[in-house]
């Protein structure tokens, strides 16, 4: 029975190594590295259980996957709506940081919506409304009132994992489990979109490292973005720990809900970004 846990135990050292490799693609003392370090220190649970949890059935139960997706959907939709509002109401003479983030060209709201409809049918909106956890509601409230730098941090947490490599890792698994119609959210972050995975990753890292000017205002913004990354990461975890659907593998949930998060956040993402040869999604992945 206990053998299920061995792969993740033996992988944990490698995952740390590979996380470092992605982290180190950012500039020394740059914003990308600082945000990565903040996330790693605030999210240490669940690594050893991650493989076991995925094996235990996250992708074998449509309702569980849809519920998990739904939590990220409501948070991401709130973030993207808030970014648009800030940009629309901004002063042309004072360009916002989120305007630079927006220029990357990513928007995941409609992809989430199409996937949830494929998974749950026409009534998906009311189902997700009833499934939205209390922490997710608090996350949404927080994002609806977020300022410029907070949106930069939230984008690092909610967009970053998909862009860096998590989309490419998850898409083939989701497609095998639920069909291609449930993989819309990955459209812009897989295959050759935006020049392929290493280009997407490089562009994202370079954007964060070049986001701030080198002045006293920037120093303050830098510290705030890093701090908020940690806060939003914790909100991700709280949101995931509150999921309520009970599949046949429910005994795993209490111990490893945080590990489920890892499939969609930085630890597994950093791993998948470097271990792409384990999937067939990126034959040209670079070491």
Tab-separated table of N, CA, C and O in Angstrom, residues 93-173:
chain	number	residue	atom	x	y	z
A	93	UNK	N	-0.717	59.848	-18.175
A	93	UNK	CA	0.606	60.348	-17.793
A	93	UNK	C	1.277	59.477	-16.724
A	93	UNK	O	2.455	59.624	-16.441
A	94	UNK	N	0.489	58.602	-16.100
A	94	UNK	CA	1.043	57.719	-15.070
A	94	UNK	C	0.702	56.280	-15.429
A	94	UNK	O	-0.251	55.705	-14.922
A	95	UNK	N	1.470	55.681	-16.339
A	95	UNK	CA	1.154	54.327	-16.789
A	95	UNK	C	1.207	53.326	-15.632
A	95	UNK	O	2.091	53.396	-14.770
A	96	UNK	N	0.257	52.421	-15.628
A	96	UNK	CA	0.167	51.430	-14.561
A	96	UNK	C	1.051	50.217	-14.853
A	96	UNK	O	1.294	49.871	-16.008
A	97	UNK	N	1.475	49.570	-13.785
A	97	UNK	CA	2.244	48.335	-13.931
A	97	UNK	C	1.380	47.249	-14.574
A	97	UNK	O	1.852	46.467	-15.400
A	98	UNK	N	0.090	47.208	-14.197
A	98	UNK	CA	-0.777	46.161	-14.757
A	98	UNK	C	-0.962	46.304	-16.260
A	98	UNK	O	-1.230	45.318	-16.947
A	99	UNK	N	-0.792	47.525	-16.768
A	99	UNK	CA	-0.893	47.709	-18.224
A	99	UNK	C	0.230	46.934	-18.922
A	99	UNK	O	0.042	46.366	-20.001
A	100	UNK	N	1.408	46.886	-18.292
A	100	UNK	CA	2.530	46.114	-18.853
A	100	UNK	C	2.237	44.611	-18.777
A	100	UNK	O	2.548	43.863	-19.701
A	101	UNK	N	1.633	44.180	-17.672
A	101	UNK	CA	1.265	42.762	-17.517
A	101	UNK	C	0.251	42.384	-18.602
A	101	UNK	O	0.342	41.337	-19.235
A	102	UNK	N	-0.702	43.285	-18.807
A	102	UNK	CA	-1.775	43.044	-19.773
A	102	UNK	C	-1.214	42.891	-21.191
A	102	UNK	O	-1.751	42.149	-22.008
A	103	UNK	N	-0.112	43.593	-21.452
A	103	UNK	CA	0.491	43.535	-22.798
A	103	UNK	C	1.057	42.158	-23.133
A	103	UNK	O	1.331	41.862	-24.292
A	104	UNK	N	1.234	41.307	-22.119
A	104	UNK	CA	1.645	39.929	-22.405
A	104	UNK	C	0.574	39.218	-23.230
A	104	UNK	O	0.857	38.243	-23.921
A	105	UNK	N	-0.664	39.700	-23.108
A	105	UNK	CA	-1.740	39.171	-23.954
A	105	UNK	C	-2.474	37.962	-23.407
A	105	UNK	O	-3.140	37.247	-24.161
A	106	UNK	N	-2.375	37.724	-22.100
A	106	UNK	CA	-3.069	36.567	-21.524
A	106	UNK	C	-4.372	36.983	-20.858
A	106	UNK	O	-4.440	37.998	-20.170
A	107	UNK	N	-5.398	36.170	-21.079
A	107	UNK	CA	-6.670	36.315	-20.364
A	107	UNK	C	-7.258	34.915	-20.282
A	107	UNK	O	-7.429	34.252	-21.307
A	108	UNK	N	-7.526	34.466	-19.067
A	108	UNK	CA	-7.939	33.070	-18.887
A	108	UNK	C	-9.422	32.901	-18.555
A	108	UNK	O	-9.915	31.782	-18.524
A	109	UNK	N	-10.134	34.004	-18.313
A	109	UNK	CA	-11.524	33.909	-17.865
A	109	UNK	C	-12.385	33.097	-18.819
A	109	UNK	O	-13.071	32.157	-18.411
A	110	UNK	N	-12.339	33.421	-20.110
A	110	UNK	CA	-13.236	32.732	-21.049
A	110	UNK	C	-12.860	31.266	-21.208
A	110	UNK	O	-13.725	30.407	-21.399
A	111	UNK	N	-11.554	30.948	-21.111
A	111	UNK	CA	-11.118	29.554	-21.165
A	111	UNK	C	-11.682	28.751	-20.002
A	111	UNK	O	-12.198	27.635	-20.188
A	112	UNK	N	-11.603	29.321	-18.802
A	112	UNK	CA	-12.206	28.672	-17.632
A	112	UNK	C	-13.704	28.456	-17.854
A	112	UNK	O	-14.241	27.382	-17.560
A	113	UNK	N	-14.383	29.480	-18.366
A	113	UNK	CA	-15.834	29.385	-18.559
A	113	UNK	C	-16.200	28.273	-19.539
A	113	UNK	O	-17.120	27.493	-19.293
A	114	UNK	N	-15.461	28.199	-20.642
A	114	UNK	CA	-15.736	27.149	-21.630
A	114	UNK	C	-15.482	25.754	-21.059
A	114	UNK	O	-16.227	24.815	-21.339
A	115	UNK	N	-14.417	25.642	-20.257
A	115	UNK	CA	-14.108	24.349	-19.645
A	115	UNK	C	-15.187	23.938	-18.641
A	115	UNK	O	-15.599	22.773	-18.588
A	116	UNK	N	-15.631	24.888	-17.837
A	116	UNK	CA	-16.656	24.577	-16.835
A	116	UNK	C	-17.974	24.189	-17.502
A	116	UNK	O	-18.674	23.286	-17.034
A	117	UNK	N	-18.284	24.835	-18.609
A	117	UNK	CA	-19.489	24.441	-19.350
A	117	UNK	C	-19.344	23.022	-19.905
A	117	UNK	O	-20.281	22.225	-19.847
A	118	UNK	N	-18.152	22.698	-20.419
A	118	UNK	CA	-17.911	21.353	-20.943
A	118	UNK	C	-18.016	20.301	-19.832
A	118	UNK	O	-18.532	19.202	-20.045
A	119	UNK	N	-17.559	20.638	-18.655
A	119	UNK	CA	-17.550	19.693	-17.540
A	119	UNK	C	-18.915	19.560	-16.860
A	119	UNK	O	-19.291	18.467	-16.432
A	120	UNK	N	-19.643	20.686	-16.763
A	120	UNK	CA	-20.857	20.708	-15.932
A	120	UNK	C	-22.147	20.957	-16.704
A	120	UNK	O	-23.232	20.819	-16.146
A	121	UNK	N	-22.031	21.358	-17.979
A	121	UNK	CA	-23.239	21.630	-18.758
A	121	UNK	C	-23.717	23.070	-18.644
A	121	UNK	O	-23.046	23.917	-18.054
A	122	UNK	N	-24.902	23.331	-19.201
A	122	UNK	CA	-25.421	24.699	-19.302
A	122	UNK	C	-25.621	25.384	-17.956
A	122	UNK	O	-25.606	26.605	-17.855
A	123	UNK	N	-25.833	24.607	-16.912
A	123	UNK	CA	-26.096	25.189	-15.583
A	123	UNK	C	-24.811	25.475	-14.807
A	123	UNK	O	-24.851	25.688	-13.593
A	124	UNK	N	-23.671	25.470	-15.474
A	124	UNK	CA	-22.395	25.570	-14.769
A	124	UNK	C	-22.294	26.793	-13.868
A	124	UNK	O	-21.718	26.717	-12.777
A	125	UNK	N	-22.874	27.923	-14.304
A	125	UNK	CA	-22.743	29.150	-13.498
A	125	UNK	C	-23.375	29.000	-12.122
A	125	UNK	O	-22.784	29.371	-11.105
A	126	UNK	N	-24.583	28.456	-12.108
A	126	UNK	CA	-25.254	28.311	-10.807
A	126	UNK	C	-24.579	27.235	-9.955
A	126	UNK	O	-24.501	27.355	-8.732
A	127	UNK	N	-24.053	26.201	-10.620
A	127	UNK	CA	-23.336	25.149	-9.873
A	127	UNK	C	-22.075	25.735	-9.229
A	127	UNK	O	-21.832	25.542	-8.026
A	128	UNK	N	-21.304	26.481	-10.009
A	128	UNK	CA	-20.070	27.061	-9.465
A	128	UNK	C	-20.386	28.079	-8.372
A	128	UNK	O	-19.680	28.160	-7.362
A	129	UNK	N	-21.477	28.808	-8.540
A	129	UNK	CA	-21.869	29.758	-7.488
A	129	UNK	C	-22.114	29.019	-6.172
A	129	UNK	O	-21.679	29.447	-5.099
A	130	UNK	N	-22.786	27.877	-6.266
A	130	UNK	CA	-23.079	27.112	-5.046
A	130	UNK	C	-21.831	26.414	-4.503
A	130	UNK	O	-21.745	26.115	-3.316
A	131	UNK	N	-20.855	26.161	-5.360
A	131	UNK	CA	-19.626	25.482	-4.946
A	131	UNK	C	-18.522	26.440	-4.512
A	131	UNK	O	-17.479	26.002	-4.036
A	132	UNK	N	-18.707	27.747	-4.713
A	132	UNK	CA	-17.635	28.695	-4.378
A	132	UNK	C	-17.404	28.688	-2.867
A	132	UNK	O	-18.318	28.935	-2.086
A	133	UNK	N	-16.183	28.387	-2.489
A	133	UNK	CA	-15.858	28.250	-1.065
A	133	UNK	C	-15.765	29.624	-0.391
A	133	UNK	O	-15.599	30.648	-1.057
A	134	UNK	N	-15.836	29.616	0.928
A	134	UNK	CA	-15.745	30.871	1.682
A	134	UNK	C	-14.410	31.577	1.426
A	134	UNK	O	-14.390	32.781	1.158
A	135	UNK	N	-13.276	30.861	1.478
A	135	UNK	CA	-12.008	31.523	1.153
A	135	UNK	C	-11.975	32.093	-0.273
A	135	UNK	O	-11.399	33.151	-0.501
A	136	UNK	N	-12.609	31.392	-1.231
A	136	UNK	CA	-12.650	31.915	-2.603
A	136	UNK	C	-13.445	33.215	-2.654
A	136	UNK	O	-13.069	34.163	-3.350
A	137	UNK	N	-14.543	33.265	-1.905
A	137	UNK	CA	-15.343	34.503	-1.848
A	137	UNK	C	-14.515	35.652	-1.273
A	137	UNK	O	-14.571	36.785	-1.757
A	138	UNK	N	-13.736	35.344	-0.232
A	138	UNK	CA	-12.879	36.379	0.376
A	138	UNK	C	-11.784	36.815	-0.601
A	138	UNK	O	-11.458	38.004	-0.693
A	139	UNK	N	-11.241	35.863	-1.328
A	139	UNK	CA	-10.217	36.135	-2.347
A	139	UNK	C	-10.790	37.093	-3.397
A	139	UNK	O	-10.161	38.091	-3.769
A	140	UNK	N	-12.006	36.788	-3.862
A	140	UNK	CA	-12.669	37.626	-4.868
A	140	UNK	C	-12.863	39.046	-4.340
A	140	UNK	O	-12.556	40.024	-5.035
A	141	UNK	N	-13.344	39.149	-3.115
A	141	UNK	CA	-13.545	40.484	-2.517
A	141	UNK	C	-12.243	41.264	-2.466
A	141	UNK	O	-12.198	42.456	-2.759
A	142	UNK	N	-11.197	40.566	-2.107
A	142	UNK	CA	-9.879	41.199	-2.016
A	142	UNK	C	-9.425	41.695	-3.390
A	142	UNK	O	-8.898	42.797	-3.536
A	143	UNK	N	-9.634	40.867	-4.412
A	143	UNK	CA	-9.190	41.223	-5.759
A	143	UNK	C	-10.049	42.330	-6.375
A	143	UNK	O	-9.547	43.146	-7.143
A	144	UNK	N	-11.313	42.347	-6.031
A	144	UNK	CA	-12.205	43.391	-6.578
A	144	UNK	C	-11.777	44.783	-6.151
A	144	UNK	O	-12.068	45.766	-6.840
A	145	UNK	N	-11.061	44.864	-5.021
A	145	UNK	CA	-10.618	46.168	-4.526
A	145	UNK	C	-9.096	46.330	-4.620
A	145	UNK	O	-8.531	47.263	-4.058
A	146	UNK	N	-8.435	45.423	-5.346
A	146	UNK	CA	-6.960	45.432	-5.403
A	146	UNK	C	-6.440	46.661	-6.143
A	146	UNK	O	-7.063	47.148	-7.090
A	147	UNK	N	-5.282	47.149	-5.702
A	147	UNK	CA	-4.643	48.262	-6.403
A	147	UNK	C	-3.647	47.721	-7.432
A	147	UNK	O	-3.547	46.512	-7.643
A	148	UNK	N	-2.917	48.629	-8.047
A	148	UNK	CA	-2.012	48.271	-9.145
A	148	UNK	C	-0.992	47.202	-8.734
A	148	UNK	O	-0.880	46.150	-9.370
A	149	UNK	N	-0.252	47.458	-7.661
A	149	UNK	CA	0.803	46.497	-7.272
A	149	UNK	C	0.218	45.173	-6.787
A	149	UNK	O	0.809	44.104	-6.994
A	150	UNK	N	-0.947	45.226	-6.146
A	150	UNK	CA	-1.593	43.981	-5.709
A	150	UNK	C	-2.002	43.126	-6.908
A	150	UNK	O	-1.885	41.897	-6.880
A	151	UNK	N	-2.461	43.769	-7.962
A	151	UNK	CA	-2.819	43.026	-9.181
A	151	UNK	C	-1.586	42.397	-9.838
A	151	UNK	O	-1.664	41.305	-10.400
A	152	UNK	N	-0.445	43.077	-9.754
A	152	UNK	CA	0.800	42.507	-10.280
A	152	UNK	C	1.133	41.220	-9.526
A	152	UNK	O	1.498	40.209	-10.123
A	153	UNK	N	0.981	41.255	-8.200
A	153	UNK	CA	1.259	40.068	-7.380
A	153	UNK	C	0.250	38.963	-7.660
A	153	UNK	O	0.623	37.789	-7.815
A	154	UNK	N	-1.023	39.321	-7.759
A	154	UNK	CA	-2.063	38.316	-8.011
A	154	UNK	C	-1.888	37.668	-9.373
A	154	UNK	O	-2.135	36.467	-9.541
A	155	UNK	N	-1.419	38.437	-10.341
A	155	UNK	CA	-1.168	37.879	-11.669
A	155	UNK	C	-0.007	36.882	-11.624
A	155	UNK	O	-0.029	35.853	-12.298
A	156	UNK	N	0.998	37.172	-10.813
A	156	UNK	CA	2.115	36.238	-10.632
A	156	UNK	C	1.602	34.903	-10.096
A	156	UNK	O	2.036	33.843	-10.537
A	157	UNK	N	0.636	34.970	-9.167
A	157	UNK	CA	0.127	33.761	-8.511
A	157	UNK	C	-0.922	33.041	-9.366
A	157	UNK	O	-0.931	31.814	-9.426
A	158	UNK	N	-1.810	33.776	-10.029
A	158	UNK	CA	-2.926	33.148	-10.750
A	158	UNK	C	-2.635	32.894	-12.234
A	158	UNK	O	-3.142	31.938	-12.808
A	159	UNK	N	-1.845	33.767	-12.855
A	159	UNK	CA	-1.485	33.581	-14.263
A	159	UNK	C	-0.158	32.843	-14.414
A	159	UNK	O	-0.007	31.992	-15.286
A	160	UNK	N	0.798	33.215	-13.562
A	160	UNK	CA	2.162	32.715	-13.690
A	160	UNK	C	2.293	31.209	-13.844
A	160	UNK	O	2.980	30.742	-14.751
A	161	UNK	N	1.630	30.418	-12.974
A	161	UNK	CA	1.806	28.968	-13.067
A	161	UNK	C	1.427	28.401	-14.429
A	161	UNK	O	2.132	27.537	-14.956
A	162	UNK	N	0.347	28.884	-14.993
A	162	UNK	CA	-0.088	28.390	-16.302
A	162	UNK	C	0.915	28.768	-17.385
A	162	UNK	O	1.248	27.972	-18.264
A	163	UNK	N	1.441	29.999	-17.302
A	163	UNK	CA	2.347	30.499	-18.337
A	163	UNK	C	3.711	29.814	-18.250
A	163	UNK	O	4.300	29.420	-19.256
A	164	UNK	N	4.215	29.646	-17.041
A	164	UNK	CA	5.560	29.103	-16.835
A	164	UNK	C	5.671	27.648	-17.288
A	164	UNK	O	6.719	27.189	-17.689
A	165	UNK	N	4.582	26.895	-17.222
A	165	UNK	CA	4.684	25.505	-17.658
A	165	UNK	C	3.603	24.571	-17.155
A	165	UNK	O	3.456	23.464	-17.642
A	166	UNK	N	2.834	25.017	-16.167
A	166	UNK	CA	1.789	24.162	-15.604
A	166	UNK	C	0.712	23.810	-16.610
A	166	UNK	O	0.157	22.709	-16.574
A	167	UNK	N	0.427	24.734	-17.526
A	167	UNK	CA	-0.580	24.461	-18.555
A	167	UNK	C	-0.163	23.298	-19.434
A	167	UNK	O	-0.939	22.388	-19.714
A	168	UNK	N	1.110	23.305	-19.830
A	168	UNK	CA	1.627	22.240	-20.693
A	168	UNK	C	1.650	20.898	-19.964
A	168	UNK	O	1.455	19.845	-20.564
A	169	UNK	N	1.873	20.941	-18.655
A	169	UNK	CA	1.890	19.712	-17.866
A	169	UNK	C	0.479	19.152	-17.684
A	169	UNK	O	0.242	17.955	-17.793
A	170	UNK	N	-0.469	20.034	-17.421
A	170	UNK	CA	-1.823	19.581	-17.093
A	170	UNK	C	-2.674	19.240	-18.307
A	170	UNK	O	-3.505	18.339	-18.247
A	171	UNK	N	-2.473	19.951	-19.401
A	171	UNK	CA	-3.385	19.787	-20.538
A	171	UNK	C	-3.547	18.336	-20.995
A	171	UNK	O	-4.678	17.851	-21.130
A	172	UNK	N	-2.439	17.592	-21.250
A	172	UNK	CA	-2.634	16.209	-21.729
A	172	UNK	C	-3.372	15.341	-20.722
A	172	UNK	O	-4.156	14.476	-21.097
A	173	UNK	N	-3.142	15.583	-19.425
A	173	UNK	CA	-3.830	14.793	-18.394
A	173	UNK	C	-5.323	15.096	-18.381
A	173	UNK	O	-6.150	14.197	-18.277
